[in-house]
Amino acid sequence: ATGGENKDGDIPLAVVGGGLVGSLQALYLARRGYKVLLFESRDDIRKSDSWVGRSINLALSFRGREALRAVGCEEEALSFAIPMYGRMIHSLNGKMSSQAYSAEGKAIYSIDRLKLNQLLLNSAEAHPNITLCFEHKLLRADLGKQSLTFKNPEGEKEVSVGFTFGCDGAFSTVRRQLMRWDRLNYSQEYIQHGYKELHMPPDSQGEYAMPPNYLHIWPRQEFMMIALPNPDQTFTLTLFMPFKVFDSIETEEDLLSFFMKHFPDSIEKIGGDRLVEDYFKNPTGSLVSIKCYPYYLNCSTVLLGDAAHAVVPFYGQGMNAGMEDCLVFDECLENVTKSGGGLENLGSAAKSYSEMRWRDGHAIAELSMYNYIEMRSHVNSRLYLIRKSIDDILFFLFRRSFIPLYSMVAFTRIPYHEVIKRSNRQKVLVNRFMYVSGVILIGGIGGFLALRILISHLSLSSYIYLFRKLS
Ligand code: FAD
């Protein structure tokens, strides 16, 4: 792609945050010919082993894959990812039952967060237009003058840039500066539930202790546990529960009896000692949902990824949505660069990106909240399974116009706000389908029973009498 190249004395662009979204955004800009400085507050995660991420593996789906494909990283990313074709539900009695994600056999992918970030940083480093600046923590920004102040090991450093991309996560410093600068609406909500990561080793034969090509779920109404496979035959488990339940588990005995009561089939697979060690060693993380509007400040700054829209992780869409931001921004840039190159294009692209994208940020926040209830509770219900089967039938019959909600989110690039609208329309259709099928079923059963009663009450002589009468 072309049309970028910084003007105005070749001032570089700044991408703040070298996480999954920032490193990808730097690649997109570099491809268009812009010179980019990528600032990351931590040291280089490819060299240090002190890195502690917020979760070990993530579910990568279509939106993220599309964004990676455009910069030539999809194939390598998938080479270390594991396909998950559906959910595997673990009942209290240890029974497992699978639910396919898609009637067409499509998969989402369990991918190592650290490896994916390393891949993106390697690609960024290999690009001549990108300079990586680790241990550069943004302290403040004068957005009018486009001057950013960083703290690095030598002290404080001021850098002049042509445009700033805020990819510095949920607690974004760039966003904080934007909020002080102009009318940026902002809201955040912590949910009552936290999460804790646990680990399931391979079984005694060195194989996966559970079928690997599924996202495993232990739905328990008020809380749930999930497990995603890793390439080394292990699983990373995440326990989501209200903080008050976490707080109630104080001793080894509390923990083991809690697991015995709610997740009995997992104890042997995790190992009692390992469970105790991980549970009391690993921190309990909190989950926040952040919305803001707009995502940009004219001719100077734009927000992408969690900095613009952090969501609770129950749809597995935070990273996917953030990566799609990069793709959407690039599409906006493509539209404006047709009329020439330069920094002013970035301002126009940022404006149209913000206008297109903020509704989607809000929509995926709502969908993610909704999916927590679906995962921890609905997946167990008969009505849910009936609706899911009807969804699949309608999808089979009307492939173009009816796409189940999960498929729209995970396997298409239909804008999230459009997904909600379509899903509401489809719900009405499914309800009608269920109503009509119910009426036909009840009518059919009623008719059948009436016929049976009639037949059983008529003796042979009555049949002969009836036959004679009729003829
Ligand atoms: P971050 O990953 O937070 O990266 C921001 C970067 O900016 C970091 O490297 C940070 O060090 C740096 N930074 C911060 N402040 C500064 C500063 N002042 N100066 C310089 N650098 C700075 N998403 C999915 O799509 N699928 C999943 O399955 C999934 N599972 C999840 C499970 C859990 C438990 C959680 C908590 C989240 C999950 N997510 C998932 C969401 C996903 O982790 C995030 O959406 C994604 O990491 C956002 O990427 P980002 O680059 O925008 O932000």
Coordinates of C-alpha atoms and ligand atoms in Angstrom, one line a residue:
A1 CA 0.0 0.0 0.0
T2 CA 1.1 3.6 -0.6
G3 CA 0.0 7.1 -0.1
G4 CA 1.3 7.8 3.4
E5 CA 4.9 9.1 3.8
N6 CA 5.2 11.7 6.6
K7 CA 5.4 15.3 5.4
D8 CA 6.1 18.4 7.4
G9 CA 9.9 17.7 7.7
D10 CA 9.4 14.0 8.1
I11 CA 8.2 14.1 11.7
P12 CA 7.5 10.5 12.8
L13 CA 4.2 9.2 14.0
A14 CA 3.9 7.9 17.5
V15 CA 2.2 4.6 18.4
V16 CA 1.9 4.5 22.2
G17 CA 1.7 0.9 23.5
G18 CA 3.5 -2.1 22.0
G19 CA 0.9 -4.7 23.0
L20 CA -1.2 -6.6 20.4
V21 CA -2.9 -3.6 19.0
G22 CA -0.1 -1.1 19.1
S23 CA 2.4 -3.4 17.3
L24 CA -0.1 -4.3 14.7
Q25 CA -1.1 -0.6 14.1
A26 CA 2.6 0.3 13.7
L27 CA 2.8 -2.3 10.9
Y28 CA -0.2 -1.0 9.1
L29 CA 1.2 2.6 9.2
A30 CA 4.6 1.5 8.1
R31 CA 3.1 -0.4 5.1
R32 CA 1.7 2.9 3.9
G33 CA 5.1 4.5 4.0
Y34 CA 4.8 6.4 7.3
K35 CA 7.8 6.5 9.7
V36 CA 6.7 5.2 13.1
L37 CA 8.1 5.3 16.6
L38 CA 6.5 2.5 18.7
F39 CA 6.7 3.4 22.4
E40 CA 6.3 0.7 25.0
S41 CA 6.6 1.2 28.8
R42 CA 7.8 -2.4 29.5
D43 CA 11.1 -3.8 28.5
D44 CA 11.3 -6.0 25.4
I45 CA 9.1 -9.1 26.0
R46 CA 11.1 -11.0 23.5
K47 CA 14.2 -10.8 25.7
S48 CA 12.9 -10.7 29.3
D49 CA 11.2 -13.4 31.2
S50 CA 9.7 -11.0 33.7
W51 CA 6.7 -10.4 31.5
V52 CA 3.3 -11.0 33.2
G53 CA 0.4 -10.7 30.8
R54 CA -3.3 -10.4 31.7
S55 CA -4.1 -13.8 30.3
I56 CA -1.9 -16.6 28.9
N57 CA -4.0 -17.6 25.9
L58 CA -6.7 -15.9 23.9
A59 CA -9.4 -16.9 21.4
L60 CA -8.5 -15.5 18.0
S61 CA -11.4 -15.3 15.6
F62 CA -12.2 -14.0 12.1
R63 CA -11.9 -10.3 12.8
G64 CA -8.4 -10.7 14.3
R65 CA -7.4 -13.1 11.6
E66 CA -8.4 -10.7 8.8
A67 CA -6.4 -7.9 10.5
L68 CA -3.4 -10.1 10.8
R69 CA -3.7 -11.4 7.2
A70 CA -3.5 -7.8 5.8
V71 CA 0.0 -7.4 7.2
G72 CA 1.1 -10.9 6.3
C73 CA 1.1 -12.3 9.9
E74 CA -2.0 -14.6 9.8
E75 CA -0.3 -17.8 8.6
E76 CA 2.5 -17.7 11.1
A77 CA 0.1 -16.9 13.9
L78 CA -2.1 -19.9 13.1
S79 CA 1.0 -22.1 13.0
F80 CA 1.1 -22.0 16.8
A81 CA -2.6 -21.7 17.4
I82 CA -5.0 -24.6 18.2
P83 CA -8.4 -24.7 16.5
M84 CA -11.5 -25.0 18.8
Y85 CA -14.6 -26.1 16.9
G86 CA -17.1 -25.7 19.7
R87 CA -17.8 -25.6 23.4
M88 CA -17.4 -28.7 25.5
I89 CA -19.8 -28.4 28.4
H90 CA -18.8 -30.2 31.7
S91 CA -21.9 -31.1 33.8
L92 CA -21.7 -31.5 37.5
N93 CA -21.8 -35.3 37.2
G94 CA -18.6 -35.2 34.9
K95 CA -20.5 -35.8 31.7
M96 CA -19.1 -33.9 28.7
S97 CA -21.3 -32.7 25.8
S98 CA -20.1 -30.7 22.8
Q99 CA -21.8 -27.8 21.0
A100 CA -20.4 -26.8 17.6
Y101 CA -19.7 -23.1 17.1
S102 CA -20.8 -23.2 13.5
A103 CA -23.0 -25.4 11.4
E104 CA -20.3 -25.2 8.8
G105 CA -17.5 -26.5 11.0
K106 CA -15.7 -23.2 11.5
A107 CA -13.3 -22.8 14.4
I108 CA -11.9 -20.1 16.6
Y109 CA -8.2 -20.4 17.7
S110 CA -6.5 -20.7 21.0
I111 CA -3.4 -18.6 20.7
D112 CA -0.5 -17.7 23.1
R113 CA -0.7 -14.0 23.9
L114 CA 3.1 -13.7 24.4
K115 CA 4.0 -15.5 21.2
L116 CA 1.5 -13.5 19.2
N117 CA 2.9 -10.2 20.6
Q118 CA 6.4 -11.4 19.9
L119 CA 5.5 -12.2 16.3
L120 CA 4.1 -8.7 15.8
L121 CA 7.1 -7.1 17.4
N122 CA 9.5 -9.1 15.2
S123 CA 7.6 -8.1 12.1
A124 CA 7.6 -4.5 13.3
E125 CA 11.3 -4.5 14.0
A126 CA 12.0 -6.0 10.6
H127 CA 10.3 -3.1 8.9
P128 CA 12.6 -0.2 8.0
N129 CA 10.0 2.4 8.8
I130 CA 9.5 1.4 12.4
T131 CA 11.7 2.2 15.4
L132 CA 10.9 0.3 18.6
C133 CA 11.4 2.2 21.8
F134 CA 11.1 0.0 24.9
E135 CA 11.1 1.2 28.5
H136 CA 9.4 4.4 27.3
K137 CA 6.4 5.2 29.5
L138 CA 4.2 8.0 28.3
L139 CA 3.8 10.5 31.2
R140 CA 1.9 13.3 29.5
A141 CA 1.2 14.8 26.2
D142 CA 0.7 18.3 24.9
L143 CA -1.7 17.4 22.2
G144 CA -1.8 20.9 20.7
K145 CA 1.9 21.0 20.1
Q146 CA 2.1 17.2 19.4
S147 CA 4.8 16.8 22.1
L148 CA 4.9 13.6 24.2
T149 CA 6.9 13.3 27.4
F150 CA 8.2 9.8 28.2
K151 CA 10.0 8.4 31.2
N152 CA 12.8 6.1 30.2
P153 CA 15.8 4.6 32.1
E154 CA 17.8 7.8 31.5
G155 CA 15.1 10.1 32.8
E156 CA 12.4 12.2 31.1
K157 CA 12.4 12.7 27.3
E158 CA 10.3 15.0 25.1
V159 CA 9.5 13.8 21.6
S160 CA 7.8 15.8 18.8
V161 CA 5.5 13.7 16.6
G162 CA 3.2 14.2 13.7
F163 CA 0.3 12.2 15.0
T164 CA -0.4 10.0 18.1
F165 CA -2.0 6.6 18.1
G166 CA -3.2 5.7 21.6
C167 CA -2.9 1.9 21.9
D168 CA -1.9 1.9 25.5
G169 CA -4.7 -0.4 26.9
A170 CA -7.6 0.0 29.2
F171 CA -6.0 2.5 31.5
S172 CA -4.7 4.6 28.6
T173 CA -2.6 7.7 29.4
V174 CA -3.3 9.0 25.9
R175 CA -7.0 8.8 26.6
R176 CA -6.6 10.6 29.9
Q177 CA -4.8 13.4 28.0
L178 CA -7.6 13.5 25.4
M179 CA -10.2 13.8 28.1
R180 CA -8.5 16.8 29.6
W181 CA -8.1 18.4 26.2
D182 CA -11.6 18.3 24.7
R183 CA -15.1 16.9 25.1
L184 CA -14.5 13.2 25.3
N185 CA -17.3 11.2 27.1
Y186 CA -16.1 8.4 29.1
S187 CA -17.6 5.7 31.4
Q188 CA -16.2 2.6 33.1
E189 CA -17.8 -0.3 34.9
Y190 CA -16.2 -2.9 37.0
I191 CA -18.2 -6.1 37.2
Q192 CA -18.7 -7.9 40.5
H193 CA -16.8 -10.9 39.1
G194 CA -13.1 -11.4 39.0
Y195 CA -10.9 -14.1 37.4
K196 CA -8.0 -16.4 38.3
E197 CA -5.9 -18.5 36.0
L198 CA -5.0 -22.1 36.7
H199 CA -3.1 -24.8 34.8
M200 CA -3.9 -28.3 33.7
P201 CA -0.9 -30.4 32.9
P202 CA -0.7 -33.3 30.3
D203 CA -2.1 -36.6 31.5
S204 CA 0.2 -39.5 32.6
Q205 CA 0.8 -40.5 28.9
G206 CA 1.9 -36.9 28.1
E207 CA -1.3 -36.3 26.2
Y208 CA -4.0 -33.7 26.6
A209 CA -6.1 -34.5 29.7
M210 CA -9.3 -33.4 27.8
P211 CA -10.2 -33.3 24.1
P212 CA -8.1 -30.4 22.8
N213 CA -10.1 -28.9 20.0
Y214 CA -12.8 -27.3 22.2
L215 CA -13.2 -24.4 24.5
H216 CA -14.2 -26.2 27.7
I217 CA -16.8 -24.7 30.0
W218 CA -18.0 -25.6 33.5
P219 CA -21.1 -23.5 33.7
R220 CA -22.4 -23.2 37.3
Q221 CA -25.0 -20.4 37.1
E222 CA -23.4 -17.8 39.4
F223 CA -19.9 -18.6 38.2
M224 CA -18.0 -20.7 35.7
M225 CA -14.6 -22.1 34.7
I226 CA -13.2 -22.3 31.2
A227 CA -10.2 -24.0 29.7
L228 CA -8.3 -23.2 26.4
P229 CA -5.7 -25.6 25.0
N230 CA -2.0 -24.8 24.6
P231 CA 0.4 -26.4 22.1
D232 CA 2.3 -28.2 24.9
Q233 CA -0.6 -30.5 25.7
T234 CA -1.6 -28.4 28.6
F235 CA -4.7 -26.2 29.2
T236 CA -5.0 -22.8 30.7
L237 CA -8.1 -22.6 32.9
T238 CA -9.8 -19.4 34.0
L239 CA -12.1 -19.3 36.9
F240 CA -14.6 -16.5 36.8
M241 CA -16.5 -15.8 40.1
P242 CA -17.9 -13.0 42.2
F243 CA -15.2 -11.6 44.4
K244 CA -17.2 -12.5 47.4
V245 CA -16.9 -16.2 46.4
F246 CA -13.1 -15.8 45.9
D247 CA -12.9 -14.1 49.3
S248 CA -14.8 -17.0 51.0
I249 CA -12.0 -19.5 50.0
E250 CA -9.3 -19.0 52.6
T251 CA -7.7 -22.4 53.2
E252 CA -6.6 -25.5 51.2
E253 CA -9.6 -27.4 52.6
D254 CA -12.0 -24.6 51.5
L255 CA -10.6 -24.8 48.1
L256 CA -10.7 -28.5 47.7
S257 CA -14.2 -28.9 49.0
F258 CA -15.3 -26.0 46.7
F259 CA -13.8 -27.8 43.7
M260 CA -15.2 -31.1 44.9
K261 CA -18.6 -29.6 45.0
H262 CA -18.6 -27.6 41.8
F263 CA -15.9 -28.9 39.5
P264 CA -15.3 -32.5 40.7
D265 CA -14.1 -33.9 37.3
S266 CA -11.3 -31.2 37.1
I267 CA -9.5 -32.0 40.3
E268 CA -7.7 -35.2 39.3
K269 CA -6.8 -33.6 35.9
I270 CA -5.3 -30.5 37.5
G271 CA -3.8 -32.4 40.5
G272 CA -4.8 -31.4 44.0
D273 CA -1.4 -30.0 44.9
R274 CA -1.0 -28.0 41.7
L275 CA -4.5 -26.6 42.1
V276 CA -3.8 -25.4 45.7
E277 CA -0.4 -23.9 44.6
D278 CA -1.8 -22.1 41.6
Y279 CA -4.9 -20.9 43.3
F280 CA -3.1 -19.2 46.2
K281 CA -0.2 -18.0 44.1
N282 CA -2.0 -16.5 41.2
P283 CA -3.6 -13.1 41.5
T284 CA -7.3 -12.5 41.2
G285 CA -7.9 -10.1 38.3
S286 CA -10.7 -7.6 38.0
L287 CA -12.8 -7.1 34.9
V288 CA -13.6 -3.7 33.5
S289 CA -15.7 -2.4 30.7
I290 CA -14.8 1.0 29.3
K291 CA -16.7 3.1 26.7
C292 CA -15.8 6.5 25.3
Y293 CA -16.7 8.8 22.5
P294 CA -15.3 10.2 20.2
Y295 CA -12.1 8.2 19.6
Y296 CA -10.1 11.0 18.1
L297 CA -8.9 14.6 18.5
N298 CA -8.7 16.4 15.2
C299 CA -5.4 16.3 13.4
S300 CA -3.5 15.0 16.4
T301 CA -4.6 11.8 18.2
V302 CA -6.7 8.6 17.8
L303 CA -7.5 5.7 20.2
L304 CA -7.5 2.1 19.2
G305 CA -7.9 -1.2 21.0
D306 CA -8.6 -1.4 24.8
A307 CA -7.7 2.3 25.0
A308 CA -10.9 3.0 23.1
H309 CA -13.1 0.1 24.3
A310 CA -12.1 -2.3 26.9
V311 CA -14.7 -5.1 27.2
V312 CA -15.2 -8.0 29.6
P313 CA -13.7 -11.1 28.1
F314 CA -16.7 -13.4 27.7
Y315 CA -17.1 -13.1 23.9
G316 CA -13.4 -13.5 23.4
Q317 CA -13.5 -10.3 21.3
G318 CA -11.3 -7.7 23.1
M319 CA -8.2 -8.4 21.1
N320 CA -10.2 -9.2 17.9
A321 CA -12.1 -5.9 18.1
G322 CA -8.8 -4.0 18.7
M323 CA -7.1 -5.6 15.8
E324 CA -10.2 -4.9 13.6
D325 CA -9.8 -1.2 14.7
C326 CA -6.4 -1.2 12.9
L327 CA -8.1 -2.7 9.8
V328 CA -11.0 -0.2 9.9
F329 CA -8.6 2.7 10.4
D330 CA -6.5 1.5 7.4
E331 CA -9.7 1.2 5.3
C332 CA -10.5 4.8 6.2
L333 CA -7.0 5.9 5.4
E334 CA -7.3 4.1 2.0
N335 CA -10.3 6.2 1.2
V336 CA -8.7 9.5 2.0
T337 CA -5.3 8.8 0.5
K338 CA -6.9 8.6 -2.9
S339 CA -6.8 12.4 -2.8
G340 CA -3.1 12.6 -1.9
G341 CA -0.6 11.7 0.9
G342 CA 0.6 13.4 4.1
L343 CA -0.3 13.9 7.7
E344 CA -3.5 15.7 7.1
N345 CA -4.9 12.4 5.8
L346 CA -4.5 10.9 9.2
G347 CA -6.8 13.5 10.7
S348 CA -9.5 12.8 8.1
A349 CA -9.1 9.1 8.5
A350 CA -9.3 9.4 12.3
K351 CA -12.5 11.3 12.1
S352 CA -14.3 8.8 9.8
Y353 CA -12.8 5.9 11.8
S354 CA -14.2 7.3 15.1
E355 CA -17.6 8.0 13.5
M356 CA -17.8 4.4 12.1
R357 CA -16.3 2.6 15.1
W358 CA -17.6 4.0 18.4
R359 CA -21.0 2.4 18.0
D360 CA -19.3 -0.9 17.5
G361 CA -17.1 -0.4 20.6
H362 CA -20.3 0.2 22.7
A363 CA -22.1 -2.8 21.0
I364 CA -19.3 -5.3 21.7
A365 CA -19.2 -4.1 25.3
E366 CA -22.9 -5.0 25.6
L367 CA -22.6 -8.3 23.7
S368 CA -19.7 -9.3 26.0
M369 CA -21.7 -8.7 29.1
Y370 CA -24.6 -10.7 27.7
N371 CA -22.4 -13.6 26.8
Y372 CA -21.3 -14.1 30.4
I373 CA -24.8 -15.0 31.3
E374 CA -25.1 -17.3 28.2
M375 CA -21.8 -19.1 29.1
R376 CA -22.3 -19.6 32.8
S377 CA -26.0 -20.4 32.7
H378 CA -27.9 -20.6 29.4
V379 CA -25.7 -23.2 27.7
N380 CA -27.1 -25.7 30.2
S381 CA -30.7 -25.1 29.4
R382 CA -33.0 -27.1 27.1
L383 CA -34.6 -24.0 25.7
Y384 CA -31.2 -22.6 24.7
L385 CA -30.4 -25.9 22.9
I386 CA -33.7 -25.9 21.1
R387 CA -33.2 -22.2 20.0
K388 CA -29.6 -23.1 18.9
S389 CA -31.0 -26.0 16.7
I390 CA -33.6 -23.7 15.2
D391 CA -30.8 -21.1 14.5
D392 CA -28.9 -23.8 12.7
I393 CA -32.0 -24.9 10.6
L394 CA -32.8 -21.3 9.7
F395 CA -29.1 -20.7 8.8
F396 CA -29.2 -23.8 6.6
L397 CA -32.4 -22.6 4.9
F398 CA -31.7 -18.9 4.6
R399 CA -27.9 -18.7 4.5
R400 CA -27.7 -15.2 3.2
S401 CA -30.2 -13.5 5.5
F402 CA -30.0 -15.5 8.7
I403 CA -26.7 -15.9 10.6
P404 CA -26.7 -17.0 14.2
L405 CA -25.5 -14.4 16.7
Y406 CA -22.3 -16.2 17.7
S407 CA -21.4 -16.7 14.0
M408 CA -22.0 -13.0 13.2
V409 CA -19.6 -12.1 16.0
A410 CA -16.9 -14.7 15.6
F411 CA -17.0 -15.6 11.9
T412 CA -17.9 -12.4 10.0
R413 CA -16.9 -8.7 9.9
I414 CA -20.5 -7.5 10.2
P415 CA -20.1 -4.3 12.4
Y416 CA -20.9 -5.2 16.0
H417 CA -23.8 -2.6 16.2
E418 CA -25.3 -4.2 13.1
V419 CA -24.9 -7.6 14.7
I420 CA -27.2 -6.5 17.6
K421 CA -29.8 -5.1 15.2
R422 CA -29.8 -8.2 13.0
S423 CA -29.8 -10.5 16.0
N424 CA -32.9 -8.8 17.4
R425 CA -34.7 -9.1 14.1
Q426 CA -33.7 -12.8 14.0
K427 CA -34.9 -13.4 17.5
V428 CA -38.4 -12.4 16.4
L429 CA -38.2 -14.8 13.5
V430 CA -37.0 -17.7 15.8
N431 CA -39.9 -16.9 18.2
R432 CA -42.4 -17.1 15.4
F433 CA -40.8 -20.3 14.1
M434 CA -41.0 -21.8 17.6
Y435 CA -44.6 -20.6 18.0
V436 CA -45.7 -22.1 14.6
S437 CA -43.8 -25.3 15.2
G438 CA -45.4 -25.5 18.7
V439 CA -48.9 -25.0 17.3
I440 CA -48.3 -27.7 14.6
L441 CA -46.8 -30.1 17.1
I442 CA -49.6 -29.7 19.6
G443 CA -52.2 -29.9 16.8
G444 CA -50.5 -33.0 15.4
I445 CA -50.3 -34.7 18.8
G446 CA -53.9 -33.7 19.6
G447 CA -55.2 -35.1 16.3
F448 CA -53.2 -38.3 16.7
L449 CA -54.4 -38.9 20.2
A450 CA -58.1 -38.2 19.2
L451 CA -57.7 -40.7 16.3
R452 CA -56.2 -43.3 18.7
I453 CA -59.1 -42.9 21.2
L454 CA -61.6 -43.1 18.4
I455 CA -60.0 -46.3 17.0
S456 CA -59.7 -48.0 20.4
H457 CA -63.4 -47.3 21.2
L458 CA -64.7 -48.7 18.0
S459 CA -65.4 -52.5 17.9
L460 CA -65.2 -54.5 14.8
S461 CA -69.0 -54.6 14.5
S462 CA -69.1 -50.7 14.7
Y463 CA -66.6 -50.6 11.8
I464 CA -68.8 -52.8 9.7
Y465 CA -71.8 -50.7 10.6
L466 CA -70.0 -47.5 9.8
F467 CA -68.7 -49.0 6.5
R468 CA -72.3 -50.0 5.5
K469 CA -73.7 -46.6 6.5
L470 CA -71.0 -44.8 4.5
S471 CA -71.4 -46.9 1.4
Ligands
FAD1 P1 -3.0 -4.1 26.0 O1 -2.9 -5.5 25.7 O2 -3.3 -3.7 27.4 O3 -1.6 -3.4 25.6 C1 -1.3 -2.1 25.9 C2 0.2 -1.9 25.9 O4 0.5 -0.5 26.2 C3 0.9 -2.7 26.9 O5 2.0 -3.4 26.4 C4 1.4 -1.7 28.0 O6 2.6 -2.1 28.6 C5 1.5 -0.5 27.2 N1 1.4 0.8 27.9 C6 0.4 1.0 28.8 N2 0.6 2.3 29.3 C7 1.6 2.8 28.6 C8 2.3 4.1 28.7 N3 1.9 5.1 29.5 N4 3.3 4.3 27.9 C9 3.8 3.4 27.0 N5 3.2 2.1 26.9 C10 2.1 1.9 27.7 N6 -9.5 -10.9 23.8 C11 -9.8 -11.7 22.8 O7 -10.0 -11.2 21.6 N7 -10.0 -13.0 23.0 C12 -9.9 -13.6 24.2 O8 -10.0 -14.8 24.3 C13 -9.6 -12.7 25.3 N8 -9.5 -13.3 26.6 C14 -9.2 -12.4 27.6 C15 -9.2 -13.0 28.9 C16 -8.9 -12.1 30.0 C17 -8.9 -12.7 31.3 C18 -8.8 -10.7 29.8 C19 -8.5 -9.8 30.9 C20 -8.8 -10.2 28.5 C21 -9.0 -11.0 27.4 N9 -9.1 -10.5 26.1 C22 -9.4 -11.3 25.0 C23 -9.0 -9.1 25.8 C24 -7.6 -8.7 25.4 O9 -6.6 -9.2 26.3 C25 -7.4 -7.3 25.1 O10 -8.5 -6.8 24.4 C26 -6.2 -6.9 24.3 O11 -5.0 -7.3 25.1 C27 -6.1 -5.4 24.0 O12 -4.9 -5.2 23.4 P2 -4.3 -3.7 23.5 O13 -3.0 -3.7 22.7 O14 -5.3 -2.7 23.1 O15 -4.0 -3.4 25.0

